Amino acid sequence: MISFFEASLKQLSIHHTGNKLVEEYYKLSDAPLKIDDELLGNLLMQFFLKPFEKVNEVYRFYHPSDNLQLNEVYHFATEIFENNALFHEDSQQLAKHLYDVANHPKIKSGELYVAYFEQVQIEGEQLDVIGIFKSETKDTYLKVYPEQDGFGMSYEQEAISINKLDKGCLIFNVDKEEGYKVVVLDQAKSSNDSAVYWKDEFLKLKVRNDSYNQTNNVLGVYKNFVTQKLDDDYEISKADKIDLLNRSMKYFKEKETFDIEEFGNEVIGNAEGIESFKNYKKNYEQEYESPIPDSFEIAESAVKKQARAYKSVLKLDKNFHIYIHGNKDMIEKGYDDDKSMNYYKVYFREEE
C-alpha cells in the first residue's frame, strides 16, 4: 500500500525524550539536522520508511471532544503542512508533548525524529508526509577493519540498528478535515499502558472505517464468535469449529462483496446460529463504537492478514496434529470405553 521509490527526505529534526516519572528529562536540538552525506540520507530513508511497506491499516486523528484542533499532533502537523518554516519549532513542541504523555514508569527514553518527506505514495497517490519516529532500543556493534598484515576489531555501544524502528507514524497531507491519513507502527506487543501510549495518548488515532477495516473486523468478530461464543451457548467440537472458520475464509476469498444475509446462509447455515452471530456483531459495534455495515467490498489484503490467524489444526495431546482443510464429514469423533480415550476417525481416498 505504501511505497517510497520516488520519495525524498527534505527535513529532519532530532530530539531526546525521557520519562519524567523516573526523573528523566527531554533535550531539544536548536536546529534541524543537515544531511550532506547521500549514503546517510539513503540509510535514513530505509530506517524511517521501509517498516511501513507492509502496513495496511489507515488511521485518522481524533479528539474525544470531536474538536480536531485539540489534538496536539494534528495541530502541529497542520501548521507544518501550511507553513514549512515552522517545521523545527513544531518538532520541538511534538517532543514536549510526547514527554508530557509518557505517564508510565516502564516507558523507555529515546530519540525522537521528526521528518518531512515528499512524494511518498499511499493508495496510488503521491503526497507530502510528516514522519514522527522514536528509537528506544540500542545495540552494540562490532567493527572489523584491515590492519597491517591482518585485521583489527573495535565496537560501538549504544548504537541504533536501521532495521529496528521501535515506533513511528506517517501523516499524509490529504483528507485534512477528516483527520488526515495516518499509518502507525509500534513494535511493543503488550497491551499495558507502556505500550499503548504512542497510539492512544500521543497520537490519538482511530481506525478509518474503510473496506480494509470492515473486512478485518468482521473476520475478527466471526473468529471470536466461533471460538468463544459458541462454546458458551452450544456443545460444538473443535473439528466443527475449524470447519466453520474454513467456510468463512472460503467465502471471503471467493466473494468480492460481503453481505451478512448471504454470509449467514452460506457459512453458518441455520437460523439460530445466524441470529446469534448478528447479535454478537451488534454487541461488538456498541462496545467498541465501531460500526460494521451489513454489506461492503471485501479487501483482499485484510483477508490475507486474517488467514494467518485462522487456525485449521486439530491438536491431539502431544502425539498428533490433524490439518482440516475441507469436508468435515470426512472426520468423525468418538469415545473408546475400553481405553477411556477420545478418538477421531478420518476417511480418505488416496495417501500422498
XYZ file of C-alpha atoms in Angstrom:
352
model
C 0.000 0.000 0.000
C 2.846 2.393 0.830
C 5.858 2.883 -1.447
C 8.700 5.358 -1.404
C 10.757 4.621 -4.527
C 10.369 8.262 -5.618
C 10.358 9.777 -2.123
C 12.914 12.233 -0.783
C 13.802 13.365 2.745
C 13.687 17.166 2.902
C 13.987 17.999 6.608
C 14.879 16.190 9.804
C 14.976 17.310 13.434
C 16.171 15.115 16.291
C 15.339 15.494 19.978
C 15.580 13.279 23.058
C 12.675 12.494 25.363
C 12.948 10.857 28.763
C 10.461 9.605 31.326
C 9.533 12.255 33.879
C 8.169 9.644 36.312
C 11.723 8.389 36.793
C 13.180 11.915 36.732
C 14.475 11.810 33.160
C 14.197 14.953 31.063
C 13.938 15.974 27.435
C 16.604 17.652 25.347
C 15.738 19.699 22.278
C 18.085 20.453 19.405
C 18.485 24.065 18.321
C 18.270 23.457 14.576
C 17.354 20.782 12.030
C 19.974 18.217 11.054
C 21.884 18.949 7.848
C 22.240 15.814 5.739
C 25.091 16.285 3.285
C 26.058 12.620 3.002
C 23.980 10.854 0.328
C 24.593 7.422 1.853
C 23.385 8.649 5.248
C 20.254 10.051 3.602
C 19.543 6.682 1.947
C 20.058 4.826 5.229
C 17.665 7.173 6.995
C 15.035 6.614 4.296
C 15.355 2.863 4.837
C 15.231 3.261 8.626
C 12.158 5.507 8.599
C 10.057 4.262 5.666
C 10.810 0.614 4.908
C 8.966 -0.723 8.009
C 5.723 0.768 6.619
C 5.783 -1.111 3.305
C 3.517 -3.877 4.637
C 1.287 -1.697 6.822
C -2.299 -1.721 5.526
C -4.423 -0.192 8.261
C -5.087 3.534 7.850
C -5.998 5.728 10.829
C -7.241 9.259 11.364
C -6.575 11.765 14.127
C -9.428 12.419 16.523
C -10.143 14.075 19.856
C -12.686 12.928 22.464
C -14.345 16.365 22.273
C -14.767 15.972 18.467
C -12.679 19.131 18.014
C -9.698 18.051 15.922
C -7.786 21.225 16.725
C -7.438 19.998 20.321
C -5.421 17.014 19.083
C -1.854 18.267 19.584
C -0.174 16.200 16.851
C -2.897 17.091 14.345
C -2.486 20.783 15.256
C 1.305 20.848 14.804
C 1.172 18.708 11.649
C -1.318 21.146 10.107
C 0.955 24.079 10.961
C 3.896 22.363 9.266
C 1.919 21.490 6.135
C 0.643 25.064 5.877
C 3.929 26.821 6.764
C 7.090 24.753 6.402
C 9.126 27.486 8.108
C 7.591 26.281 11.394
C 8.930 22.725 10.914
C 11.694 22.756 13.541
C 9.761 24.817 16.072
C 6.798 22.467 15.832
C 9.081 19.422 16.038
C 10.195 20.760 19.431
C 6.557 21.077 20.505
C 5.932 17.473 19.446
C 8.856 16.323 21.595
C 7.457 18.210 24.597
C 4.011 16.702 24.004
C 5.466 13.176 23.874
C 7.301 13.836 27.134
C 4.084 15.056 28.786
C 2.068 11.926 27.886
C 4.764 9.424 28.939
C 2.919 8.638 32.166
C 4.119 5.114 32.842
C 7.355 4.149 34.637
C 8.193 1.476 32.030
C 8.145 3.872 29.063
C 11.670 3.999 27.671
C 13.614 7.132 26.876
C 14.925 7.593 23.358
C 15.472 9.794 20.354
C 12.500 11.420 18.652
C 12.864 12.120 14.943
C 10.521 14.441 13.078
C 10.976 14.280 9.304
C 9.426 15.853 6.226
C 9.198 13.758 3.054
C 7.997 14.456 -0.455
C 6.399 12.003 -2.895
C 5.552 9.132 -0.582
C 2.804 7.026 -2.153
C -0.287 5.704 -0.422
C -3.279 4.178 -2.207
C -1.873 5.275 -5.565
C -1.407 8.934 -4.594
C 1.959 10.678 -4.077
C 1.883 13.102 -1.172
C 3.971 15.157 1.226
C 4.365 13.368 4.526
C 5.368 14.234 8.076
C 7.050 11.333 9.815
C 7.382 11.039 13.599
C 9.620 8.240 14.854
C 11.082 7.112 18.149
C 14.068 4.812 18.705
C 14.343 3.160 22.103
C 16.404 0.022 21.514
C 20.177 0.318 21.435
C 22.642 -2.355 20.310
C 26.376 -2.967 20.428
C 28.078 -3.412 17.057
C 31.421 -4.989 16.237
C 33.569 -3.450 13.522
C 36.328 -5.389 11.731
C 38.867 -3.462 9.643
C 42.158 -4.178 7.824
C 45.239 -3.509 9.932
C 48.823 -4.099 8.792
C 49.040 -7.759 7.771
C 45.710 -8.761 9.324
C 42.594 -7.291 10.815
C 41.678 -5.216 13.802
C 38.419 -5.113 15.716
C 36.534 -2.465 17.653
C 32.990 -1.957 18.879
C 30.402 0.743 19.227
C 27.954 0.755 22.115
C 24.516 2.360 22.296
C 24.160 2.300 18.506
C 20.880 2.206 16.595
C 20.067 -0.532 14.102
C 18.446 0.741 10.892
C 16.366 -2.457 10.904
C 14.751 -1.806 14.307
C 12.375 1.145 14.271
C 10.563 0.970 17.602
C 7.725 3.427 16.998
C 6.628 5.599 14.113
C 3.823 7.223 12.193
C 3.411 8.780 8.756
C 0.964 11.669 8.353
C -0.135 12.158 4.738
C -1.174 15.623 3.598
C -4.638 14.630 2.422
C -8.151 14.498 3.956
C -7.314 17.251 6.439
C -10.936 17.786 7.522
C -11.337 14.079 8.336
C -8.075 13.917 10.352
C -5.566 13.109 7.556
C -4.473 9.635 6.506
C -2.128 8.231 9.152
C -0.310 4.906 9.325
C 1.305 3.819 12.565
C 3.923 1.355 13.749
C 4.625 0.199 17.298
C 6.835 -2.811 17.946
C 5.651 -3.085 21.561
C 3.412 -6.155 21.800
C 1.979 -5.639 25.271
C -1.417 -4.052 25.864
C -0.347 -2.273 29.062
C -0.010 1.483 29.420
C 3.665 1.493 28.480
C 2.802 0.077 25.054
C -0.405 1.876 24.065
C 0.654 5.418 24.930
C 2.172 6.004 21.461
C -1.047 5.476 19.508
C -3.676 6.305 22.107
C -2.142 9.072 24.226
C 0.436 10.752 21.983
C -1.177 10.470 18.551
C -4.853 9.894 19.495
C -5.837 7.807 16.493
C -8.948 5.950 15.407
C -9.159 3.432 12.589
C -10.524 4.723 9.315
C -13.764 2.877 8.609
C -12.938 1.617 5.104
C -13.230 -1.767 3.356
C -9.945 -2.989 4.859
C -11.079 -2.243 8.391
C -14.586 -3.604 7.756
C -13.229 -6.859 6.322
C -10.693 -7.200 9.118
C -13.296 -6.513 11.803
C -15.928 -8.937 10.501
C -13.388 -11.750 10.191
C -12.107 -10.995 13.684
C -15.607 -10.831 15.155
C -16.629 -14.077 13.439
C -13.489 -15.860 14.662
C -14.227 -14.825 18.260
C -17.881 -15.804 17.781
C -16.882 -19.322 16.707
C -14.076 -19.881 19.204
C -15.659 -18.215 22.256
C -19.390 -17.508 21.968
C -20.347 -20.922 20.552
C -18.580 -22.598 23.471
C -20.847 -20.740 25.880
C -24.111 -21.491 24.080
C -23.648 -24.871 22.377
C -21.701 -28.105 22.580
C -19.537 -27.983 19.477
C -16.423 -29.967 18.657
C -13.134 -28.378 17.674
C -13.430 -30.048 14.269
C -16.789 -28.338 13.714
C -15.294 -25.006 14.809
C -12.448 -25.398 12.334
C -14.979 -26.230 9.616
C -16.948 -23.053 10.366
C -13.750 -20.991 10.199
C -12.663 -22.653 6.947
C -16.052 -21.976 5.373
C -15.907 -18.317 6.345
C -12.403 -17.925 4.922
C -13.520 -19.634 1.698
C -16.418 -17.158 1.455
C -14.135 -14.135 1.841
C -11.571 -15.461 -0.628
C -14.158 -16.180 -3.321
C -16.506 -13.187 -2.961
C -15.941 -9.571 -3.955
C -18.512 -8.160 -1.521
C -19.724 -9.186 1.917
C -23.450 -9.470 2.552
C -24.481 -10.560 6.026
C -27.607 -12.433 4.866
C -25.681 -14.332 2.196
C -22.821 -14.986 4.605
C -25.171 -16.340 7.259
C -26.929 -18.685 4.855
C -23.789 -19.979 3.114
C -21.417 -20.203 6.076
C -23.418 -20.641 9.290
C -26.379 -22.345 7.724
C -29.009 -22.349 10.500
C -31.388 -19.637 11.669
C -30.477 -19.800 15.356
C -26.745 -19.541 14.657
C -27.257 -16.685 12.175
C -29.273 -14.679 14.682
C -26.680 -15.343 17.397
C -23.883 -14.064 15.130
C -25.838 -10.913 14.235
C -26.357 -10.156 17.931
C -22.683 -10.833 18.669
C -21.662 -8.439 15.870
C -24.086 -5.789 17.167
C -22.668 -6.051 20.688
C -19.139 -5.621 19.300
C -20.177 -2.474 17.409
C -21.703 -0.962 20.543
C -18.846 -1.905 22.882
C -16.067 -0.637 20.616
C -18.056 2.154 18.929
C -17.010 0.718 15.574
C -19.970 0.225 13.233
C -19.685 -2.516 10.614
C -22.146 -2.250 7.698
C -24.100 -5.339 6.651
C -22.682 -5.043 3.137
C -19.278 -3.817 1.919
C -16.474 -4.527 -0.563
C -14.054 -7.198 0.613
C -10.408 -6.099 0.952
C -8.099 -8.892 -0.179
C -5.184 -7.635 1.939
C -7.310 -7.888 5.114
C -8.347 -11.443 4.191
C -4.685 -12.439 3.801
C -3.859 -10.912 7.170
C -6.683 -12.719 8.990
C -5.978 -16.009 7.191
C -2.724 -16.246 9.143
C -4.688 -16.107 12.405
C -7.343 -18.629 11.352
C -6.210 -21.982 12.716
C -7.143 -25.185 10.882
C -5.105 -27.531 13.085
C -6.643 -30.027 15.479
C -4.043 -30.764 18.184
C -4.435 -34.127 19.921
C -2.367 -34.390 23.090
C 1.296 -34.247 22.059
C 1.057 -37.088 19.573
C -0.903 -35.864 16.537
C -1.874 -32.763 14.597
C -4.745 -33.054 12.122
C -4.977 -30.327 9.477
C -8.577 -29.828 8.368
C -8.943 -28.010 5.065
C -12.289 -29.155 3.715
C -15.226 -31.518 4.163
C -15.823 -32.078 7.891
C -17.952 -35.145 7.082
C -14.681 -36.969 6.384
C -13.770 -36.887 10.077
C -15.735 -38.431 12.962
C -15.223 -38.128 16.700
C -15.912 -40.954 19.147
C -15.089 -42.344 22.565
C -13.459 -45.706 23.284
C -14.821 -47.119 26.565
C -12.145 -49.804 26.855
C -9.284 -47.306 26.600
C -11.204 -44.428 28.209
C -9.990 -42.147 25.443
C -11.424 -39.969 22.696
C -10.664 -40.781 19.056
C -11.105 -39.368 15.569
C -11.844 -41.487 12.511
C -10.571 -39.960 9.253
C -11.773 -41.031 5.775
C -9.663 -40.551 2.629
C -9.267 -41.994 -0.885
C -5.551 -41.595 -1.576
C -2.451 -41.355 0.563
C 0.040 -38.788 -0.698
